[in-house]
């Protein structure tokens, strides 16, 4: 009986932690008319925005969705960004500019060699290869996945990212980041 009570208590505790309001996972679809709809799990209800951006010498429309969990000291912001290109040939230049701008915005501390790891995003294209990297900034830490999808002559670049305070007393658990990044897919 004691073992049964311990088991029930453990299951209840796990369920309570899994259902905390700060991580209320939901499947979201980042819809696109060009067939580049991407699906992801986010731990909160996202807001959406689109803004013009100049990257690699091109003026492009950057669309984003994202949300934040936790507080200013121990919270994290989850984002999914989509950047349709005018030509697929500009992808290397635009991707490099986007990655550099992201590192600069975080105040990259220049920790040496890039730490990009190859990953798989189901349905993404072979180029650019999907990669996951971390950027340690002055005040913010970024965990970022870059990937792309080509539909005929159209090319779209994507960025999925988690930004958290670098000096947080409660660092983001790896399973939270993995849940987000491993959920990325094209239906």
PDB file of N, CA and C in Angstrom, residues 40-121:
ATOM      1  N   UNK A  40       4.930  23.678 -35.064  1.00  0.00           N
ATOM      2  CA  UNK A  40       5.805  23.613 -33.895  1.00  0.00           C
ATOM      3  C   UNK A  40       4.965  23.533 -32.630  1.00  0.00           C
ATOM      4  N   UNK A  41       5.587  23.103 -31.547  1.00  0.00           N
ATOM      5  CA  UNK A  41       4.980  23.170 -30.224  1.00  0.00           C
ATOM      6  C   UNK A  41       5.539  24.399 -29.532  1.00  0.00           C
ATOM      7  N   UNK A  42       4.663  25.220 -28.987  1.00  0.00           N
ATOM      8  CA  UNK A  42       5.083  26.380 -28.201  1.00  0.00           C
ATOM      9  C   UNK A  42       4.494  26.245 -26.797  1.00  0.00           C
ATOM     10  N   UNK A  43       5.216  26.717 -25.779  1.00  0.00           N
ATOM     11  CA  UNK A  43       4.744  26.561 -24.402  1.00  0.00           C
ATOM     12  C   UNK A  43       3.772  27.659 -23.952  1.00  0.00           C
ATOM     13  N   UNK A  44       3.313  28.483 -24.887  1.00  0.00           N
ATOM     14  CA  UNK A  44       2.426  29.590 -24.551  1.00  0.00           C
ATOM     15  C   UNK A  44       1.767  30.067 -25.841  1.00  0.00           C
ATOM     16  N   UNK A  45       0.729  30.901 -25.698  1.00  0.00           N
ATOM     17  CA  UNK A  45       0.007  31.403 -26.863  1.00  0.00           C
ATOM     18  C   UNK A  45       0.838  32.481 -27.557  1.00  0.00           C
ATOM     19  N   UNK A  46       1.151  32.295 -28.853  1.00  0.00           N
ATOM     20  CA  UNK A  46       2.036  33.251 -29.530  1.00  0.00           C
ATOM     21  C   UNK A  46       1.323  34.489 -30.071  1.00  0.00           C
ATOM     22  N   UNK A  47       2.092  35.551 -30.146  1.00  0.00           N
ATOM     23  CA  UNK A  47       1.699  36.761 -30.868  1.00  0.00           C
ATOM     24  C   UNK A  47       2.385  36.690 -32.225  1.00  0.00           C
ATOM     25  N   UNK A  48       1.860  37.428 -33.203  1.00  0.00           N
ATOM     26  CA  UNK A  48       2.439  37.416 -34.549  1.00  0.00           C
ATOM     27  C   UNK A  48       2.723  38.844 -34.994  1.00  0.00           C
ATOM     28  N   UNK A  49       3.757  38.983 -35.817  1.00  0.00           N
ATOM     29  CA  UNK A  49       4.099  40.292 -36.376  1.00  0.00           C
ATOM     30  C   UNK A  49       4.881  40.094 -37.666  1.00  0.00           C
ATOM     31  N   UNK A  50       4.818  41.092 -38.531  1.00  0.00           N
ATOM     32  CA  UNK A  50       5.611  41.118 -39.763  1.00  0.00           C
ATOM     33  C   UNK A  50       6.239  42.500 -39.848  1.00  0.00           C
ATOM     34  N   UNK A  51       7.510  42.520 -40.283  1.00  0.00           N
ATOM     35  CA  UNK A  51       8.184  43.809 -40.433  1.00  0.00           C
ATOM     36  C   UNK A  51       9.205  43.723 -41.548  1.00  0.00           C
ATOM     37  N   UNK A  52       9.464  44.850 -42.204  1.00  0.00           N
ATOM     38  CA  UNK A  52      10.498  44.851 -43.242  1.00  0.00           C
ATOM     39  C   UNK A  52      11.872  44.729 -42.601  1.00  0.00           C
ATOM     40  N   UNK A  53      12.750  44.070 -43.308  1.00  0.00           N
ATOM     41  CA  UNK A  53      14.110  43.839 -42.811  1.00  0.00           C
ATOM     42  C   UNK A  53      15.060  43.889 -44.000  1.00  0.00           C
ATOM     43  N   UNK A  54      16.205  44.499 -43.837  1.00  0.00           N
ATOM     44  CA  UNK A  54      17.227  44.485 -44.879  1.00  0.00           C
ATOM     45  C   UNK A  54      18.306  43.509 -44.441  1.00  0.00           C
ATOM     46  N   UNK A  55      18.467  42.451 -45.219  1.00  0.00           N
ATOM     47  CA  UNK A  55      19.478  41.424 -44.939  1.00  0.00           C
ATOM     48  C   UNK A  55      20.171  41.052 -46.239  1.00  0.00           C
ATOM     49  N   UNK A  56      21.473  41.005 -46.210  1.00  0.00           N
ATOM     50  CA  UNK A  56      22.218  40.648 -47.412  1.00  0.00           C
ATOM     51  C   UNK A  56      21.962  41.597 -48.561  1.00  0.00           C
ATOM     52  N   UNK A  57      21.657  42.859 -48.253  1.00  0.00           N
ATOM     53  CA  UNK A  57      21.410  43.850 -49.293  1.00  0.00           C
ATOM     54  C   UNK A  57      20.013  43.812 -49.890  1.00  0.00           C
ATOM     55  N   UNK A  58      19.133  42.968 -49.354  1.00  0.00           N
ATOM     56  CA  UNK A  58      17.770  42.866 -49.870  1.00  0.00           C
ATOM     57  C   UNK A  58      16.760  43.320 -48.830  1.00  0.00           C
ATOM     58  N   UNK A  59      15.721  44.006 -49.287  1.00  0.00           N
ATOM     59  CA  UNK A  59      14.621  44.387 -48.406  1.00  0.00           C
ATOM     60  C   UNK A  59      13.599  43.248 -48.463  1.00  0.00           C
ATOM     61  N   UNK A  60      13.375  42.622 -47.315  1.00  0.00           N
ATOM     62  CA  UNK A  60      12.517  41.445 -47.235  1.00  0.00           C
ATOM     63  C   UNK A  60      11.495  41.615 -46.117  1.00  0.00           C
ATOM     64  N   UNK A  61      10.445  40.804 -46.134  1.00  0.00           N
ATOM     65  CA  UNK A  61       9.416  40.827 -45.091  1.00  0.00           C
ATOM     66  C   UNK A  61       9.654  39.660 -44.128  1.00  0.00           C
ATOM     67  N   UNK A  62      10.031  39.978 -42.908  1.00  0.00           N
ATOM     68  CA  UNK A  62      10.268  38.985 -41.862  1.00  0.00           C
ATOM     69  C   UNK A  62       8.987  38.811 -41.057  1.00  0.00           C
ATOM     70  N   UNK A  63       8.458  37.586 -41.030  1.00  0.00           N
ATOM     71  CA  UNK A  63       7.269  37.277 -40.234  1.00  0.00           C
ATOM     72  C   UNK A  63       7.706  36.473 -39.026  1.00  0.00           C
ATOM     73  N   UNK A  64       7.111  36.802 -37.887  1.00  0.00           N
ATOM     74  CA  UNK A  64       7.491  36.130 -36.647  1.00  0.00           C
ATOM     75  C   UNK A  64       6.256  35.762 -35.845  1.00  0.00           C
ATOM     76  N   UNK A  65       6.399  34.721 -35.057  1.00  0.00           N
ATOM     77  CA  UNK A  65       5.440  34.413 -34.005  1.00  0.00           C
ATOM     78  C   UNK A  65       6.266  34.047 -32.786  1.00  0.00           C
ATOM     79  N   UNK A  66       5.769  34.401 -31.627  1.00  0.00           N
ATOM     80  CA  UNK A  66       6.521  34.085 -30.429  1.00  0.00           C
ATOM     81  C   UNK A  66       5.756  34.405 -29.169  1.00  0.00           C
ATOM     82  N   UNK A  67       6.295  33.901 -28.065  1.00  0.00           N
ATOM     83  CA  UNK A  67       5.687  34.120 -26.759  1.00  0.00           C
ATOM     84  C   UNK A  67       6.745  33.943 -25.684  1.00  0.00           C
ATOM     85  N   UNK A  68       6.440  34.441 -24.505  1.00  0.00           N
ATOM     86  CA  UNK A  68       7.374  34.358 -23.383  1.00  0.00           C
ATOM     87  C   UNK A  68       6.734  33.623 -22.222  1.00  0.00           C
ATOM     88  N   UNK A  69       7.554  32.873 -21.499  1.00  0.00           N
ATOM     89  CA  UNK A  69       7.120  32.181 -20.288  1.00  0.00           C
ATOM     90  C   UNK A  69       8.028  32.621 -19.145  1.00  0.00           C
ATOM     91  N   UNK A  70       7.514  32.562 -17.950  1.00  0.00           N
ATOM     92  CA  UNK A  70       8.305  32.948 -16.790  1.00  0.00           C
ATOM     93  C   UNK A  70       8.336  34.450 -16.617  1.00  0.00           C
ATOM     94  N   UNK A  71       9.252  34.907 -15.760  1.00  0.00           N
ATOM     95  CA  UNK A  71       9.363  36.341 -15.494  1.00  0.00           C
ATOM     96  C   UNK A  71      10.621  36.903 -16.140  1.00  0.00           C
ATOM     97  N   UNK A  72      10.873  38.186 -15.912  1.00  0.00           N
ATOM     98  CA  UNK A  72      12.023  38.850 -16.533  1.00  0.00           C
ATOM     99  C   UNK A  72      13.361  38.251 -16.103  1.00  0.00           C
ATOM    100  N   UNK A  73      13.419  37.682 -14.920  1.00  0.00           N
ATOM    101  CA  UNK A  73      14.677  37.141 -14.416  1.00  0.00           C
ATOM    102  C   UNK A  73      14.904  35.690 -14.837  1.00  0.00           C
ATOM    103  N   UNK A  74      13.840  34.894 -14.859  1.00  0.00           N
ATOM    104  CA  UNK A  74      14.005  33.465 -15.127  1.00  0.00           C
ATOM    105  C   UNK A  74      13.157  32.994 -16.295  1.00  0.00           C
ATOM    106  N   UNK A  75      12.760  33.904 -17.142  1.00  0.00           N
ATOM    107  CA  UNK A  75      11.883  33.538 -18.235  1.00  0.00           C
ATOM    108  C   UNK A  75      12.636  33.216 -19.516  1.00  0.00           C
ATOM    109  N   UNK A  76      11.862  32.835 -20.517  1.00  0.00           N
ATOM    110  CA  UNK A  76      12.416  32.535 -21.835  1.00  0.00           C
ATOM    111  C   UNK A  76      11.409  32.968 -22.887  1.00  0.00           C
ATOM    112  N   UNK A  77      11.917  33.402 -24.021  1.00  0.00           N
ATOM    113  CA  UNK A  77      11.087  33.785 -25.151  1.00  0.00           C
ATOM    114  C   UNK A  77      11.317  32.784 -26.272  1.00  0.00           C
ATOM    115  N   UNK A  78      10.232  32.231 -26.794  1.00  0.00           N
ATOM    116  CA  UNK A  78      10.264  31.249 -27.869  1.00  0.00           C
ATOM    117  C   UNK A  78       9.781  31.951 -29.133  1.00  0.00           C
ATOM    118  N   UNK A  79      10.554  31.863 -30.209  1.00  0.00           N
ATOM    119  CA  UNK A  79      10.167  32.512 -31.453  1.00  0.00           C
ATOM    120  C   UNK A  79      10.306  31.570 -32.643  1.00  0.00           C
ATOM    121  N   UNK A  80       9.505  31.842 -33.651  1.00  0.00           N
ATOM    122  CA  UNK A  80       9.592  31.157 -34.924  1.00  0.00           C
ATOM    123  C   UNK A  80       9.490  32.242 -35.983  1.00  0.00           C
ATOM    124  N   UNK A  81      10.503  32.353 -36.838  1.00  0.00           N
ATOM    125  CA  UNK A  81      10.566  33.413 -37.847  1.00  0.00           C
ATOM    126  C   UNK A  81      10.645  32.815 -39.236  1.00  0.00           C
ATOM    127  N   UNK A  82      10.084  33.545 -40.182  1.00  0.00           N
ATOM    128  CA  UNK A  82       9.989  33.092 -41.576  1.00  0.00           C
ATOM    129  C   UNK A  82      10.399  34.244 -42.474  1.00  0.00           C
ATOM    130  N   UNK A  83      11.329  33.952 -43.414  1.00  0.00           N
ATOM    131  CA  UNK A  83      11.852  34.991 -44.293  1.00  0.00           C
ATOM    132  C   UNK A  83      11.812  34.505 -45.738  1.00  0.00           C
ATOM    133  N   UNK A  84      10.754  34.861 -46.500  1.00  0.00           N
ATOM    134  CA  UNK A  84      10.697  34.475 -47.914  1.00  0.00           C
ATOM    135  C   UNK A  84      11.701  35.299 -48.715  1.00  0.00           C
ATOM    136  N   UNK A  85      12.420  34.641 -49.601  1.00  0.00           N
ATOM    137  CA  UNK A  85      13.435  35.305 -50.418  1.00  0.00           C
ATOM    138  C   UNK A  85      12.882  35.621 -51.801  1.00  0.00           C
ATOM    139  N   UNK A  86      13.476  36.621 -52.418  1.00  0.00           N
ATOM    140  CA  UNK A  86      13.072  36.984 -53.782  1.00  0.00           C
ATOM    141  C   UNK A  86      13.625  35.988 -54.790  1.00  0.00           C
ATOM    142  N   UNK A  87      14.822  35.455 -54.529  1.00  0.00           N
ATOM    143  CA  UNK A  87      15.412  34.422 -55.386  1.00  0.00           C
ATOM    144  C   UNK A  87      16.145  33.416 -54.507  1.00  0.00           C
ATOM    145  N   UNK A  88      16.105  32.152 -54.903  1.00  0.00           N
ATOM    146  CA  UNK A  88      16.791  31.114 -54.134  1.00  0.00           C
ATOM    147  C   UNK A  88      18.297  31.331 -54.136  1.00  0.00           C
ATOM    148  N   UNK A  89      18.821  31.951 -55.175  1.00  0.00           N
ATOM    149  CA  UNK A  89      20.263  32.193 -55.273  1.00  0.00           C
ATOM    150  C   UNK A  89      20.800  33.137 -54.210  1.00  0.00           C
ATOM    151  N   UNK A  90      19.938  33.935 -53.608  1.00  0.00           N
ATOM    152  CA  UNK A  90      20.389  34.866 -52.569  1.00  0.00           C
ATOM    153  C   UNK A  90      20.434  34.218 -51.185  1.00  0.00           C
ATOM    154  N   UNK A  91      19.994  32.984 -51.079  1.00  0.00           N
ATOM    155  CA  UNK A  91      19.896  32.327 -49.777  1.00  0.00           C
ATOM    156  C   UNK A  91      21.205  32.305 -48.983  1.00  0.00           C
ATOM    157  N   UNK A  92      22.354  31.931 -49.568  1.00  0.00           N
ATOM    158  CA  UNK A  92      23.588  31.915 -48.759  1.00  0.00           C
ATOM    159  C   UNK A  92      23.927  33.292 -48.177  1.00  0.00           C
ATOM    160  N   UNK A  93      23.787  34.324 -48.977  1.00  0.00           N
ATOM    161  CA  UNK A  93      24.116  35.684 -48.545  1.00  0.00           C
ATOM    162  C   UNK A  93      23.139  36.167 -47.475  1.00  0.00           C
ATOM    163  N   UNK A  94      21.855  35.949 -47.694  1.00  0.00           N
ATOM    164  CA  UNK A  94      20.839  36.408 -46.747  1.00  0.00           C
ATOM    165  C   UNK A  94      20.930  35.630 -45.440  1.00  0.00           C
ATOM    166  N   UNK A  95      21.128  34.310 -45.512  1.00  0.00           N
ATOM    167  CA  UNK A  95      21.253  33.505 -44.299  1.00  0.00           C
ATOM    168  C   UNK A  95      22.453  33.953 -43.475  1.00  0.00           C
ATOM    169  N   UNK A  96      23.592  34.168 -44.118  1.00  0.00           N
ATOM    170  CA  UNK A  96      24.784  34.628 -43.398  1.00  0.00           C
ATOM    171  C   UNK A  96      24.532  35.982 -42.733  1.00  0.00           C
ATOM    172  N   UNK A  97      23.845  36.889 -43.432  1.00  0.00           N
ATOM    173  CA  UNK A  97      23.533  38.201 -42.863  1.00  0.00           C
ATOM    174  C   UNK A  97      22.570  38.067 -41.688  1.00  0.00           C
ATOM    175  N   UNK A  98      21.583  37.186 -41.794  1.00  0.00           N
ATOM    176  CA  UNK A  98      20.613  36.977 -40.717  1.00  0.00           C
ATOM    177  C   UNK A  98      21.303  36.401 -39.487  1.00  0.00           C
ATOM    178  N   UNK A  99      22.182  35.422 -39.699  1.00  0.00           N
ATOM    179  CA  UNK A  99      22.914  34.831 -38.574  1.00  0.00           C
ATOM    180  C   UNK A  99      23.817  35.864 -37.903  1.00  0.00           C
ATOM    181  N   UNK A 100      24.491  36.682 -38.693  1.00  0.00           N
ATOM    182  CA  UNK A 100      25.363  37.724 -38.132  1.00  0.00           C
ATOM    183  C   UNK A 100      24.546  38.761 -37.362  1.00  0.00           C
ATOM    184  N   UNK A 101      23.385  39.152 -37.908  1.00  0.00           N
ATOM    185  CA  UNK A 101      22.533  40.128 -37.229  1.00  0.00           C
ATOM    186  C   UNK A 101      22.014  39.567 -35.908  1.00  0.00           C
ATOM    187  N   UNK A 102      21.664  38.293 -35.888  1.00  0.00           N
ATOM    188  CA  UNK A 102      21.187  37.667 -34.659  1.00  0.00           C
ATOM    189  C   UNK A 102      22.289  37.665 -33.600  1.00  0.00           C
ATOM    190  N   UNK A 103      23.496  37.275 -34.001  1.00  0.00           N
ATOM    191  CA  UNK A 103      24.626  37.271 -33.058  1.00  0.00           C
ATOM    192  C   UNK A 103      24.915  38.682 -32.543  1.00  0.00           C
ATOM    193  N   UNK A 104      24.878  39.663 -33.431  1.00  0.00           N
ATOM    194  CA  UNK A 104      25.128  41.054 -33.022  1.00  0.00           C
ATOM    195  C   UNK A 104      24.048  41.556 -32.073  1.00  0.00           C
ATOM    196  N   UNK A 105      22.778  41.221 -32.353  1.00  0.00           N
ATOM    197  CA  UNK A 105      21.684  41.645 -31.480  1.00  0.00           C
ATOM    198  C   UNK A 105      21.806  41.053 -30.079  1.00  0.00           C
ATOM    199  N   UNK A 106      22.365  39.857 -29.990  1.00  0.00           N
ATOM    200  CA  UNK A 106      22.551  39.228 -28.680  1.00  0.00           C
ATOM    201  C   UNK A 106      23.817  39.718 -27.981  1.00  0.00           C
ATOM    202  N   UNK A 107      24.655  40.476 -28.705  1.00  0.00           N
ATOM    203  CA  UNK A 107      25.922  40.903 -28.117  1.00  0.00           C
ATOM    204  C   UNK A 107      26.862  39.724 -27.974  1.00  0.00           C
ATOM    205  N   UNK A 108      26.963  38.933 -29.042  1.00  0.00           N
ATOM    206  CA  UNK A 108      27.776  37.715 -29.047  1.00  0.00           C
ATOM    207  C   UNK A 108      29.124  37.958 -28.388  1.00  0.00           C
ATOM    208  N   UNK A 109      29.448  37.114 -27.423  1.00  0.00           N
ATOM    209  CA  UNK A 109      30.697  37.243 -26.672  1.00  0.00           C
ATOM    210  C   UNK A 109      31.878  36.647 -27.445  1.00  0.00           C
ATOM    211  N   UNK A 110      31.633  36.108 -28.648  1.00  0.00           N
ATOM    212  CA  UNK A 110      32.707  35.577 -29.474  1.00  0.00           C
ATOM    213  C   UNK A 110      33.418  34.407 -28.822  1.00  0.00           C
ATOM    214  N   UNK A 111      32.673  33.354 -28.532  1.00  0.00           N
ATOM    215  CA  UNK A 111      33.232  32.207 -27.826  1.00  0.00           C
ATOM    216  C   UNK A 111      34.090  31.324 -28.732  1.00  0.00           C
ATOM    217  N   UNK A 112      34.500  31.792 -29.877  1.00  0.00           N
ATOM    218  CA  UNK A 112      35.370  30.993 -30.733  1.00  0.00           C
ATOM    219  C   UNK A 112      34.626  30.392 -31.900  1.00  0.00           C
ATOM    220  N   UNK A 113      34.954  29.156 -32.231  1.00  0.00           N
ATOM    221  CA  UNK A 113      34.378  28.469 -33.381  1.00  0.00           C
ATOM    222  C   UNK A 113      32.870  28.305 -33.235  1.00  0.00           C
ATOM    223  N   UNK A 114      32.154  28.378 -34.348  1.00  0.00           N
ATOM    224  CA  UNK A 114      30.719  28.143 -34.294  1.00  0.00           C
ATOM    225  C   UNK A 114      30.431  26.749 -33.745  1.00  0.00           C
ATOM    226  N   UNK A 115      29.365  26.629 -32.992  1.00  0.00           N
ATOM    227  CA  UNK A 115      29.026  25.346 -32.374  1.00  0.00           C
ATOM    228  C   UNK A 115      27.809  24.708 -33.035  1.00  0.00           C
ATOM    229  N   UNK A 116      27.627  24.947 -34.302  1.00  0.00           N
ATOM    230  CA  UNK A 116      26.457  24.437 -35.017  1.00  0.00           C
ATOM    231  C   UNK A 116      26.498  22.918 -35.108  1.00  0.00           C
ATOM    232  N   UNK A 117      25.349  22.319 -34.821  1.00  0.00           N
ATOM    233  CA  UNK A 117      25.182  20.872 -34.936  1.00  0.00           C
ATOM    234  C   UNK A 117      24.100  20.605 -35.968  1.00  0.00           C
ATOM    235  N   UNK A 118      24.336  19.625 -36.827  1.00  0.00           N
ATOM    236  CA  UNK A 118      23.322  19.249 -37.815  1.00  0.00           C
ATOM    237  C   UNK A 118      22.146  18.598 -37.104  1.00  0.00           C
ATOM    238  N   UNK A 119      20.951  18.952 -37.547  1.00  0.00           N
ATOM    239  CA  UNK A 119      19.738  18.334 -37.018  1.00  0.00           C
ATOM    240  C   UNK A 119      18.813  18.039 -38.192  1.00  0.00           C
ATOM    241  N   UNK A 120      17.710  17.385 -37.902  1.00  0.00           N
ATOM    242  CA  UNK A 120      16.718  17.091 -38.929  1.00  0.00           C
ATOM    243  C   UNK A 120      15.419  17.814 -38.601  1.00  0.00           C
ATOM    244  N   UNK A 121      14.902  18.539 -39.565  1.00  0.00           N
ATOM    245  CA  UNK A 121      13.569  19.145 -39.474  1.00  0.00           C
ATOM    246  C   UNK A 121      12.755  18.456 -40.564  1.00  0.00           C
TER     247      UNK A 121
END
